[in-house]
Amino acid sequence: MDQKDISQAVIGRLPRYFRYLGELKDTGIERISSQELSERMKVTASQIRQDFNNFGGFGQQGYGYNVEYLYNEIGKILGLDKTHRFVIIGAGNLGQALGGYINFERRGFIFSGIFDVNKDIIGKDVRGIKVRSMDELDEFIKANDIDIAVLTLPKTGAVEVAERLASDGIKAIWNFAHVDLHLTNDIQVENVHLSDSLMKLSYNLNRNTSENDVF
Amino acid sequence: MDQKDISQAVIGRLPRYFRYLGELKDTGIERISSQELSERMKVTASQIRQDFNNFGGFGQQGYGYNVEYLYNEIGKILGLDKTHRFVIIGAGNLGQALGGYINFERRGFIFSGIFDVNKDIIGKDVRGIKVRSMDELDEFIKANDIDIAVLTLPKTGAVEVAERLASDGIKAIWNFAHVDLHLTNDIQVENVHLSDSLMKLSYNLNRNTSENDVF
DNA sequence: TAGATTGTTAATCGATTAACAATC
DNA sequence: TAGATTGTTAATCGATTAACAATC
């Protein structure tokens, strides 16, 4: 349970394993070898075995891996067996899009509140939840056992809001604002810088590199 | 101009350099040393110099780097001095959010069309552009010099659409659908798997790792 | 048991950091 | 010129791949 120091490179691959295993499971496939999985996923079998062995042995020599078992185990490692309540801060298009994305619920992420400063948006309904005023934020976080805050607001407000959230005791921030947040290490930050991603695409498009990442 | 084989790790850092340099420029700072920049960005000065030197020398010994010059050069490397026309496929919340994001235009990415299969959405206006039927897609791509397609549709349709786009001659796909696209190497694919990102956050949140990535 | 495939150690590769000579 | 700081080579570190003994 308390495996230490797994590299972020490994963690970053877990969701993709989880996705492939879920698909295999849905197709009714019961067992798979690292070799077979490596062909489907276009990674080396060696990497697959190394990755899984960071968390202890999930397989069986001579047999391979049981798909459903492995799927569940990776889900647990990712914390998907637990429930996480999140709020969205910034009810613009992106905030509303994320609030509306029902698949998060399936993984245990519960959309619990959405906030904005704009009076025209406050009171509007996003998948059954009314947009609240930012004035209610701190109290709401504390009263509703919120783990995760999703920042979908302009970068000008993001740093200040992140600090408020920190003092409200939030555990993790999913940051879509185009700014780096520097918080204490007990608050996890995951950045999604969409324009960075687009620039990367732009680079590769212009160079037309032939060696490109498979996933 | 034809620097070869720059690693994706380096490319992935360029947009962040670009952002910091843009901010420095806007604050009126004219020169910066790798040391100073490294402190602001929380990376090593050595990495900064190595990264820049992949593209030739942008600095001057004893002086450092000229902020505006470096900013412009990195912009050029990323292809931001060129214009790229893009279409969005899937006019749901996320598609509309990306269509509405005007900052892309500032970097040369021109929102040129948006498509959907849903009759209730077709004809709707997204930042001055009417949602078109998917029936018009192929002709539109060919007739309007479209470089990039943004896939914001359910994964069930994504693979098929990607293949259509490939035969229409698209150069790059920014893929938000939760599926891996396997296309020929002359088409660049950049994936933004939001749920993967959220799962990564979930892992780190549950482990509360102390060593976390700074950006 | 024999065959298959994992778990794990060892080898390789690539990326990051350190060091310093070149030079502005 | 002396000081500062790059550009670049060398050293280190970490991640990936290969190999194979363990074992189901």
Short mmCIF file of C-alpha atoms (C1' of nucleotides) in Angstrom, two decimals:
data_model
loop_
_atom_site.label_atom_id
_atom_site.label_comp_id
_atom_site.label_asym_id
_atom_site.label_seq_id
_atom_site.Cartn_x
_atom_site.Cartn_y
_atom_site.Cartn_z
CA MET A 1 0.00 0.00 0.00
CA ASP A 2 2.77 2.41 0.80
CA GLN A 3 4.97 2.05 -2.25
CA LYS A 4 7.37 4.99 -2.27
CA ASP A 5 9.06 7.04 -4.90
CA ILE A 6 7.34 5.81 -8.01
CA SER A 7 8.52 8.09 -10.77
CA GLN A 8 6.06 10.46 -12.40
CA ALA A 9 6.93 8.83 -15.72
CA VAL A 10 5.38 5.62 -14.45
CA ILE A 11 2.37 7.35 -12.90
CA GLY A 12 1.76 9.14 -16.16
CA ARG A 13 1.43 5.80 -17.95
CA LEU A 14 -1.01 4.24 -15.50
CA PRO A 15 -4.15 5.92 -16.85
CA ARG A 16 -3.35 4.62 -20.31
CA TYR A 17 -2.91 1.08 -19.02
CA PHE A 18 -6.17 1.51 -17.16
CA ARG A 19 -7.94 2.57 -20.34
CA TYR A 20 -6.62 -0.33 -22.40
CA LEU A 21 -7.43 -2.85 -19.70
CA GLY A 22 -10.93 -1.45 -19.38
CA GLU A 23 -11.42 -1.90 -23.10
CA LEU A 24 -10.07 -5.45 -22.98
CA LYS A 25 -12.37 -6.22 -20.09
CA ASP A 26 -15.35 -4.82 -21.99
CA THR A 27 -14.47 -7.01 -24.96
CA GLY A 28 -14.56 -10.01 -22.66
CA ILE A 29 -10.85 -10.78 -22.74
CA GLU A 30 -9.82 -12.46 -19.48
CA ARG A 31 -6.07 -12.73 -19.62
CA ILE A 32 -3.27 -10.94 -21.40
CA SER A 33 0.50 -11.26 -21.54
CA SER A 34 2.85 -8.31 -21.41
CA GLN A 35 3.83 -9.22 -24.97
CA GLU A 36 0.27 -9.00 -26.27
CA LEU A 37 -0.45 -5.80 -24.41
CA SER A 38 2.78 -4.29 -25.67
CA GLU A 39 1.71 -4.88 -29.25
CA ARG A 40 -1.63 -3.21 -28.74
CA MET A 41 -0.22 -0.27 -26.86
CA LYS A 42 2.97 0.16 -28.88
CA VAL A 43 5.25 0.08 -25.90
CA THR A 44 7.80 -2.57 -24.90
CA ALA A 45 6.73 -5.59 -22.92
CA SER A 46 9.69 -4.92 -20.69
CA GLN A 47 8.36 -1.51 -19.77
CA ILE A 48 4.96 -2.93 -18.98
CA ARG A 49 6.41 -5.51 -16.61
CA GLN A 50 8.71 -2.97 -14.99
CA ASP A 51 5.86 -0.55 -14.52
CA PHE A 52 3.54 -3.07 -12.92
CA ASN A 53 6.28 -4.41 -10.70
CA ASN A 54 6.66 -1.04 -9.09
CA PHE A 55 3.50 -1.93 -7.25
CA GLY A 56 4.17 -5.61 -6.65
CA GLY A 57 3.46 -8.61 -8.79
CA PHE A 58 0.11 -8.58 -10.51
CA GLY A 59 0.86 -11.41 -12.89
CA GLN A 60 1.52 -15.09 -12.84
CA GLN A 61 4.44 -16.79 -14.55
CA GLY A 62 3.44 -18.85 -17.53
CA TYR A 63 0.00 -17.27 -17.62
CA GLY A 64 0.22 -13.51 -17.87
CA TYR A 65 -2.10 -11.04 -16.24
CA ASN A 66 -5.75 -11.41 -15.38
CA VAL A 67 -7.36 -8.45 -17.12
CA GLU A 68 -10.08 -7.68 -14.64
CA TYR A 69 -7.82 -8.07 -11.62
CA LEU A 70 -5.13 -5.86 -13.13
CA TYR A 71 -7.73 -3.29 -14.16
CA ASN A 72 -9.07 -3.11 -10.63
CA GLU A 73 -5.62 -2.95 -9.07
CA ILE A 74 -4.52 -0.08 -11.28
CA GLY A 75 -7.79 1.65 -10.51
CA LYS A 76 -7.02 1.35 -6.83
CA ILE A 77 -3.48 2.63 -7.28
CA LEU A 78 -4.93 5.65 -9.05
CA GLY A 79 -7.35 6.17 -6.20
CA LEU A 80 -10.40 5.56 -8.38
CA ASP A 81 -11.96 3.34 -5.74
CA LYS A 82 -12.32 6.42 -3.58
CA THR A 83 -14.64 9.36 -3.92
CA HIS A 84 -13.29 12.83 -4.55
CA ARG A 85 -15.47 15.89 -4.45
CA PHE A 86 -14.43 18.76 -6.67
CA VAL A 87 -15.46 22.33 -7.36
CA ILE A 88 -14.90 24.34 -10.49
CA ILE A 89 -13.75 27.91 -10.21
CA GLY A 90 -14.59 29.96 -13.26
CA ALA A 91 -17.87 29.14 -14.98
CA GLY A 92 -16.85 30.15 -18.50
CA ASN A 93 -17.06 27.78 -21.42
CA LEU A 94 -14.29 25.52 -20.21
CA GLY A 95 -15.56 25.40 -16.66
CA GLN A 96 -19.02 24.52 -17.86
CA ALA A 97 -17.61 21.92 -20.22
CA LEU A 98 -15.76 20.19 -17.39
CA GLY A 99 -18.77 20.45 -15.11
CA GLY A 100 -20.85 18.79 -17.78
CA TYR A 101 -18.49 15.92 -18.33
CA ILE A 102 -20.36 13.09 -16.68
CA ASN A 103 -17.64 10.48 -17.14
CA PHE A 104 -15.67 11.94 -14.26
CA GLU A 105 -18.44 10.76 -11.94
CA ARG A 106 -17.88 7.19 -13.06
CA ARG A 107 -14.34 7.42 -11.74
CA GLY A 108 -15.39 8.77 -8.40
CA PHE A 109 -14.98 12.47 -9.06
CA ILE A 110 -18.10 14.23 -7.84
CA PHE A 111 -18.96 17.61 -9.31
CA SER A 112 -20.05 19.49 -6.21
CA GLY A 113 -19.97 23.19 -6.93
CA ILE A 114 -19.11 25.85 -9.47
CA PHE A 115 -18.19 29.45 -8.81
CA ASP A 116 -17.77 32.68 -10.71
CA VAL A 117 -17.38 36.41 -10.10
CA ASN A 118 -19.63 37.41 -12.97
CA LYS A 119 -23.12 38.39 -11.77
CA ASP A 120 -24.62 37.43 -15.12
CA ILE A 121 -23.43 33.85 -14.72
CA ILE A 122 -24.12 33.40 -11.01
CA GLY A 123 -27.35 31.46 -10.53
CA LYS A 124 -27.08 29.77 -13.92
CA ASP A 125 -27.48 26.01 -13.94
CA VAL A 126 -24.65 23.63 -14.86
CA ARG A 127 -25.77 20.02 -14.82
CA GLY A 128 -28.13 20.60 -11.96
CA ILE A 129 -25.79 22.78 -9.95
CA LYS A 130 -26.26 26.51 -9.61
CA VAL A 131 -23.26 28.75 -10.19
CA ARG A 132 -22.35 30.36 -6.88
CA SER A 133 -20.69 33.64 -6.12
CA MET A 134 -16.99 33.58 -5.27
CA ASP A 135 -17.96 35.08 -1.94
CA GLU A 136 -19.30 31.70 -0.89
CA LEU A 137 -16.19 29.79 -1.95
CA ASP A 138 -14.22 29.43 1.26
CA GLU A 139 -17.14 28.43 3.38
CA PHE A 140 -18.32 25.96 0.77
CA ILE A 141 -14.94 24.23 0.52
CA LYS A 142 -14.72 23.76 4.25
CA ALA A 143 -18.33 22.68 4.72
CA ASN A 144 -18.54 20.19 1.87
CA ASP A 145 -15.43 18.06 2.16
CA ILE A 146 -13.98 19.23 -1.15
CA ASP A 147 -10.68 17.63 -2.18
CA ILE A 148 -10.05 19.08 -5.60
CA ALA A 149 -10.47 22.52 -7.12
CA VAL A 150 -10.50 22.96 -10.87
CA LEU A 151 -9.18 26.35 -11.93
CA THR A 152 -10.80 27.51 -15.14
CA LEU A 153 -10.45 31.22 -14.67
CA PRO A 154 -8.20 33.87 -16.25
CA LYS A 155 -4.61 33.75 -15.07
CA THR A 156 -4.92 37.17 -13.48
CA GLY A 157 -7.09 35.74 -10.71
CA ALA A 158 -5.60 32.27 -10.49
CA VAL A 159 -2.70 32.83 -8.10
CA GLU A 160 -4.83 34.63 -5.54
CA VAL A 161 -7.59 32.04 -5.72
CA ALA A 162 -5.04 29.23 -5.37
CA GLU A 163 -3.81 30.79 -2.15
CA ARG A 164 -7.34 31.08 -0.83
CA LEU A 165 -7.92 27.44 -1.65
CA ALA A 166 -4.70 26.49 0.09
CA SER A 167 -5.81 28.15 3.30
CA ASP A 168 -9.24 26.55 2.95
CA GLY A 169 -7.47 23.21 3.12
CA ILE A 170 -7.89 21.98 -0.44
CA LYS A 171 -5.81 18.92 -1.26
CA ALA A 172 -5.31 19.24 -5.01
CA ILE A 173 -5.65 21.76 -7.80
CA TRP A 174 -6.33 20.91 -11.42
CA ASN A 175 -5.03 24.06 -13.02
CA PHE A 176 -6.17 25.21 -16.45
CA ALA A 177 -5.10 28.81 -15.89
CA HIS A 178 -2.03 29.72 -17.88
CA VAL A 179 0.20 30.44 -14.94
CA ASP A 180 2.43 28.42 -12.64
CA LEU A 181 1.16 28.02 -9.11
CA HIS A 182 3.73 27.78 -6.36
CA LEU A 183 2.12 26.18 -3.37
CA THR A 184 3.37 24.08 -0.50
CA ASN A 185 4.13 20.50 -1.31
CA ASP A 186 1.17 19.06 0.50
CA ILE A 187 -1.11 20.49 -2.19
CA GLN A 188 -0.91 18.61 -5.46
CA VAL A 189 -1.05 20.64 -8.63
CA GLU A 190 -1.69 19.19 -12.06
CA ASN A 191 -1.40 21.69 -14.87
CA VAL A 192 -3.24 21.50 -18.16
CA HIS A 193 -1.76 24.28 -20.24
CA LEU A 194 -3.76 23.99 -23.42
CA SER A 195 -1.88 26.65 -25.32
CA ASP A 196 1.42 24.94 -24.49
CA SER A 197 0.03 21.78 -25.95
CA LEU A 198 -1.07 23.61 -29.08
CA MET A 199 2.38 25.19 -29.46
CA LYS A 200 3.98 21.80 -29.21
CA LEU A 201 1.71 20.61 -31.97
CA SER A 202 2.64 23.68 -33.97
CA TYR A 203 6.35 22.91 -33.64
CA ASN A 204 5.94 19.35 -34.78
CA LEU A 205 3.63 20.33 -37.58
CA ASN A 206 6.14 22.78 -38.97
CA ARG A 207 9.12 20.44 -38.68
CA ASN A 208 7.12 17.43 -39.72
CA THR A 209 9.28 15.23 -37.56
CA SER A 210 9.03 11.64 -38.52
CA GLU A 211 9.73 10.23 -35.10
CA ASN A 212 6.58 11.15 -33.25
CA ASP A 213 5.12 9.92 -30.01
CA VAL A 214 2.65 7.16 -30.43
CA PHE A 215 0.20 8.23 -27.77
CA MET B 1 16.41 26.34 -39.81
CA ASP B 2 16.63 22.61 -40.19
CA GLN B 3 17.78 21.56 -36.76
CA LYS B 4 17.18 17.83 -36.51
CA ASP B 5 16.27 15.46 -33.77
CA ILE B 6 15.43 17.81 -30.98
CA SER B 7 13.98 15.66 -28.24
CA GLN B 8 10.32 16.01 -27.34
CA ALA B 9 11.42 16.73 -23.78
CA VAL B 10 13.06 19.92 -25.02
CA ILE B 11 10.14 20.87 -27.28
CA GLY B 12 7.80 20.39 -24.38
CA ARG B 13 9.68 23.02 -22.40
CA LEU B 14 9.75 25.67 -25.11
CA PRO B 15 6.20 26.97 -24.55
CA ARG B 16 7.02 27.56 -20.90
CA TYR B 17 10.17 29.49 -21.76
CA PHE B 18 8.09 31.43 -24.24
CA ARG B 19 5.56 32.31 -21.59
CA TYR B 20 8.15 33.45 -19.05
CA LEU B 21 10.03 35.49 -21.61
CA GLY B 22 6.80 37.13 -22.74
CA GLU B 23 6.08 38.11 -19.16
CA LEU B 24 9.60 39.47 -18.69
CA LYS B 25 9.25 41.44 -21.90
CA ASP B 26 5.93 42.88 -20.75
CA THR B 27 7.53 43.94 -17.47
CA GLY B 28 10.15 45.83 -19.46
CA ILE B 29 13.09 43.58 -18.60
CA GLU B 30 15.62 43.65 -21.43
CA ARG B 31 18.22 41.07 -20.55
CA ILE B 32 18.37 37.96 -18.42
CA SER B 33 21.00 35.41 -17.53
CA SER B 34 20.36 31.69 -17.47
CA GLN B 35 20.98 31.89 -13.73
CA GLU B 36 18.28 34.48 -13.15
CA LEU B 37 15.80 32.70 -15.39
CA SER B 38 16.52 29.42 -13.67
CA GLU B 39 15.57 30.92 -10.32
CA ARG B 40 12.29 32.24 -11.64
CA MET B 41 11.38 29.06 -13.47
CA LYS B 42 12.72 26.59 -10.89
CA VAL B 43 14.84 24.70 -13.37
CA THR B 44 18.62 24.49 -13.61
CA ALA B 45 20.57 27.14 -15.49
CA SER B 46 22.39 24.32 -17.16
CA GLN B 47 19.21 22.94 -18.61
CA ILE B 48 18.22 26.34 -19.92
CA ARG B 49 21.53 26.79 -21.72
CA GLN B 50 21.45 23.26 -23.08
CA ASP B 51 17.91 23.70 -24.30
CA PHE B 52 18.60 26.97 -26.11
CA ASN B 53 21.77 25.64 -27.63
CA ASN B 54 19.85 22.97 -29.43
CA PHE B 55 18.82 25.74 -31.74
CA GLY B 56 22.10 27.66 -31.90
CA GLY B 57 23.46 30.37 -29.69
CA PHE B 58 20.93 32.97 -28.65
CA GLY B 59 23.04 34.49 -25.89
CA GLN B 60 26.20 36.46 -25.48
CA GLN B 61 28.99 35.58 -23.07
CA GLY B 62 29.30 37.94 -20.17
CA TYR B 63 25.89 39.45 -20.91
CA GLY B 64 23.21 36.79 -20.96
CA TYR B 65 20.20 36.73 -23.23
CA ASN B 66 18.27 39.59 -24.76
CA VAL B 67 14.71 38.96 -23.62
CA GLU B 68 12.87 40.26 -26.65
CA TYR B 69 15.21 38.59 -29.13
CA LEU B 70 15.02 35.26 -27.34
CA TYR B 71 11.25 35.53 -27.05
CA ASN B 72 10.94 36.12 -30.78
CA GLU B 73 13.33 33.32 -31.66
CA ILE B 74 11.49 30.78 -29.53
CA GLY B 75 8.26 31.98 -31.08
CA LYS B 76 9.70 31.29 -34.50
CA ILE B 77 10.94 27.85 -33.47
CA LEU B 78 7.43 27.05 -32.29
CA GLY B 79 6.04 28.26 -35.61
CA LEU B 80 4.09 31.09 -34.01
CA ASP B 81 5.24 33.51 -36.69
CA LYS B 82 3.15 31.53 -39.16
CA THR B 83 -0.58 31.30 -39.52
CA HIS B 84 -2.39 28.02 -38.95
CA ARG B 85 -6.04 27.58 -39.74
CA PHE B 86 -7.93 25.08 -37.62
CA VAL B 87 -11.36 23.51 -37.45
CA ILE B 88 -13.11 22.03 -34.47
CA ILE B 89 -14.94 18.76 -34.82
CA GLY B 90 -17.58 18.29 -32.20
CA ALA B 91 -19.43 21.41 -31.07
CA GLY B 92 -20.22 20.29 -27.56
CA ASN B 93 -19.17 22.26 -24.53
CA LEU B 94 -15.48 21.63 -24.96
CA GLY B 95 -15.50 22.35 -28.68
CA GLN B 96 -17.34 25.59 -28.10
CA ALA B 97 -14.96 26.49 -25.29
CA LEU B 98 -11.93 26.04 -27.54
CA GLY B 99 -13.63 27.89 -30.38
CA GLY B 100 -14.27 30.78 -28.05
CA TYR B 101 -10.73 31.01 -26.79
CA ILE B 102 -9.52 34.15 -28.52
CA ASN B 103 -5.94 33.93 -27.30
CA PHE B 104 -5.18 31.24 -29.85
CA GLU B 105 -5.64 33.86 -32.56
CA ARG B 106 -2.87 35.96 -31.05
CA ARG B 107 -0.47 33.07 -31.66
CA GLY B 108 -1.51 32.64 -35.27
CA PHE B 109 -4.11 29.91 -34.82
CA ILE B 110 -7.18 30.92 -36.79
CA PHE B 111 -10.52 29.43 -35.83
CA SER B 112 -12.01 28.69 -39.24
CA GLY B 113 -14.84 26.23 -38.84
CA ILE B 114 -16.73 24.03 -36.42
CA PHE B 115 -18.66 20.88 -37.20
CA ASP B 116 -21.14 18.57 -35.55
CA VAL B 117 -23.50 15.75 -36.37
CA ASN B 118 -26.27 16.98 -34.11
CA LYS B 119 -29.02 18.79 -36.05
CA ASP B 120 -29.95 20.84 -32.99
CA ILE B 121 -26.47 22.32 -32.84
CA ILE B 122 -25.84 22.81 -36.55
CA GLY B 123 -26.40 26.43 -37.45
CA LYS B 124 -25.65 27.67 -33.97
CA ASP B 125 -23.14 30.49 -33.71
CA VAL B 126 -19.73 30.05 -32.05
CA ARG B 127 -17.80 33.30 -31.97
CA GLY B 128 -19.17 34.43 -35.31
CA ILE B 129 -18.87 31.06 -37.00
CA LYS B 130 -21.86 28.87 -37.73
CA VAL B 131 -21.70 25.21 -36.78
CA ARG B 132 -21.65 23.17 -39.98
CA SER B 133 -22.86 19.68 -40.68
CA MET B 134 -20.24 16.94 -40.78
CA ASP B 135 -21.33 16.35 -44.37
CA GLU B 136 -19.51 19.50 -45.36
CA LEU B 137 -16.29 18.58 -43.55
CA ASP B 138 -14.12 17.10 -46.26
CA GLU B 139 -14.86 19.75 -48.82
CA PHE B 140 -14.31 22.50 -46.27
CA ILE B 141 -10.89 21.18 -45.22
CA LYS B 142 -9.68 21.01 -48.78
CA ALA B 143 -11.12 24.35 -49.85
CA ASN B 144 -9.97 26.43 -46.88
CA ASP B 145 -6.34 25.51 -46.37
CA ILE B 146 -6.91 23.94 -42.97
CA ASP B 147 -3.79 22.68 -41.17
CA ILE B 148 -5.12 21.55 -37.84
CA ALA B 149 -8.24 19.68 -36.75
CA VAL B 150 -9.31 19.73 -33.12
CA LEU B 151 -11.17 16.59 -32.12
CA THR B 152 -13.68 17.29 -29.39
CA LEU B 153 -16.10 14.50 -30.10
CA PRO B 154 -16.93 11.22 -28.36
CA LYS B 155 -14.29 8.55 -28.81
CA THR B 156 -16.70 6.35 -30.72
CA GLY B 157 -16.51 8.66 -33.72
CA ALA B 158 -12.94 9.85 -33.36
CA VAL B 159 -11.02 7.14 -35.17
CA GLU B 160 -13.23 7.28 -38.24
CA VAL B 161 -13.12 11.07 -38.39
CA ALA B 162 -9.34 11.04 -37.99
CA GLU B 163 -9.07 8.80 -41.02
CA ARG B 164 -11.30 11.10 -43.04
CA LEU B 165 -9.16 14.05 -42.02
CA ALA B 166 -6.05 12.16 -43.01
CA SER B 167 -7.34 11.58 -46.50
CA ASP B 168 -8.45 15.21 -46.68
CA GLY B 169 -4.80 16.14 -46.22
CA ILE B 170 -4.87 17.55 -42.71
CA LYS B 171 -1.41 18.15 -41.24
CA ALA B 172 -2.07 17.89 -37.52
CA ILE B 173 -4.68 16.70 -35.06
CA TRP B 174 -5.20 18.08 -31.59
CA ASN B 175 -6.99 15.16 -30.05
CA PHE B 176 -9.25 15.53 -27.03
CA ALA B 177 -11.10 12.28 -27.68
CA HIS B 178 -10.20 9.58 -25.22
CA VAL B 179 -8.72 7.19 -27.72
CA ASP B 180 -5.32 6.70 -29.36
CA LEU B 181 -5.16 7.60 -33.02
CA HIS B 182 -2.80 5.61 -35.19
CA LEU B 183 -2.06 7.62 -38.29
CA THR B 184 0.84 7.88 -40.67
CA ASN B 185 3.84 9.79 -39.40
CA ASP B 186 3.32 12.79 -41.62
CA ILE B 187 0.28 13.71 -39.56
CA GLN B 188 1.16 15.09 -36.17
CA VAL B 189 -1.05 14.12 -33.26
CA GLU B 190 -1.06 15.86 -29.91
CA ASN B 191 -3.27 14.24 -27.32
CA VAL B 192 -4.97 15.99 -24.46
CA HIS B 193 -6.47 13.23 -22.38
CA LEU B 194 -8.17 15.17 -19.63
CA SER B 195 -9.29 12.18 -17.66
CA ASP B 196 -5.73 10.81 -17.67
CA SER B 197 -4.57 14.08 -16.24
CA LEU B 198 -7.23 13.95 -13.55
CA MET B 199 -6.26 10.38 -12.66
CA LYS B 200 -2.65 11.44 -12.29
CA LEU B 201 -3.80 14.16 -9.93
CA SER B 202 -5.84 11.60 -8.07
CA TYR B 203 -2.83 9.33 -7.61
CA ASN B 204 -0.67 12.14 -6.27
CA LEU B 205 -3.43 13.42 -4.06
CA ASN B 206 -3.90 10.05 -2.42
CA ARG B 207 -0.20 9.39 -1.95
CA ASN B 208 0.55 12.96 -1.04
CA THR B 209 3.99 12.64 -2.53
CA SER B 210 6.30 15.33 -1.31
CA GLU B 211 8.45 15.42 -4.43
CA ASN B 212 6.07 16.95 -6.91
CA ASP B 213 6.69 18.55 -10.28
CA VAL B 214 6.99 22.28 -10.08
CA PHE B 215 5.11 23.10 -13.26
"C1'" DT C 1 6.86 -32.34 -17.00
"C1'" DA C 2 7.57 -28.84 -20.69
"C1'" DG C 3 6.29 -24.41 -22.20
"C1'" DA C 4 5.15 -19.94 -21.27
"C1'" DT C 5 5.66 -15.82 -19.18
"C1'" DT C 6 6.57 -13.24 -15.22
"C1'" DG C 7 9.68 -10.79 -11.90
"C1'" DT C 8 14.04 -8.92 -11.56
"C1'" DT C 9 18.84 -7.99 -12.44
"C1'" DA C 10 22.07 -6.17 -15.70
"C1'" DA C 11 23.08 -3.36 -19.83
"C1'" DT C 12 22.02 0.44 -22.54
"C1'" DC C 13 20.37 4.61 -23.73
"C1'" DG C 14 19.03 9.33 -23.19
"C1'" DA C 15 18.37 13.31 -20.47
"C1'" DT C 16 20.01 16.26 -16.88
"C1'" DT C 17 23.54 18.45 -14.33
"C1'" DA C 18 28.23 19.97 -13.47
"C1'" DA C 19 32.33 21.98 -14.91
"C1'" DC C 20 35.09 24.93 -17.37
"C1'" DA C 21 37.26 26.91 -21.45
"C1'" DA C 22 35.84 30.42 -24.75
"C1'" DT C 23 34.62 35.01 -25.31
"C1'" DC C 24 31.97 39.13 -24.91
"C1'" DT D 1 41.69 44.30 -18.80
"C1'" DA D 2 38.75 41.78 -15.36
"C1'" DG D 3 34.33 39.94 -14.57
"C1'" DA D 4 30.47 37.74 -16.12
"C1'" DT D 5 28.18 34.44 -18.44
"C1'" DT D 6 27.63 31.73 -22.38
"C1'" DG D 7 28.46 27.49 -25.24
"C1'" DT D 8 29.95 23.00 -24.90
"C1'" DT D 9 32.18 18.89 -23.21
"C1'" DA D 10 32.27 15.55 -19.58
"C1'" DA D 11 30.04 13.28 -15.60
"C1'" DT D 12 26.04 11.77 -13.48
"C1'" DC D 13 21.68 10.32 -12.99
"C1'" DG D 14 17.44 8.11 -14.21
"C1'" DA D 15 14.60 5.70 -17.33
"C1'" DT D 16 14.16 2.22 -20.77
"C1'" DT D 17 15.30 -2.08 -22.76
"C1'" DA D 18 17.37 -6.64 -22.83
"C1'" DA D 19 18.25 -10.89 -20.80
"C1'" DC D 20 17.38 -14.69 -18.10
"C1'" DA D 21 16.51 -17.27 -13.88
"C1'" DA D 22 12.40 -18.26 -11.20
"C1'" DT D 23 8.10 -20.35 -11.27
"C1'" DC D 24 3.41 -21.17 -12.49
#
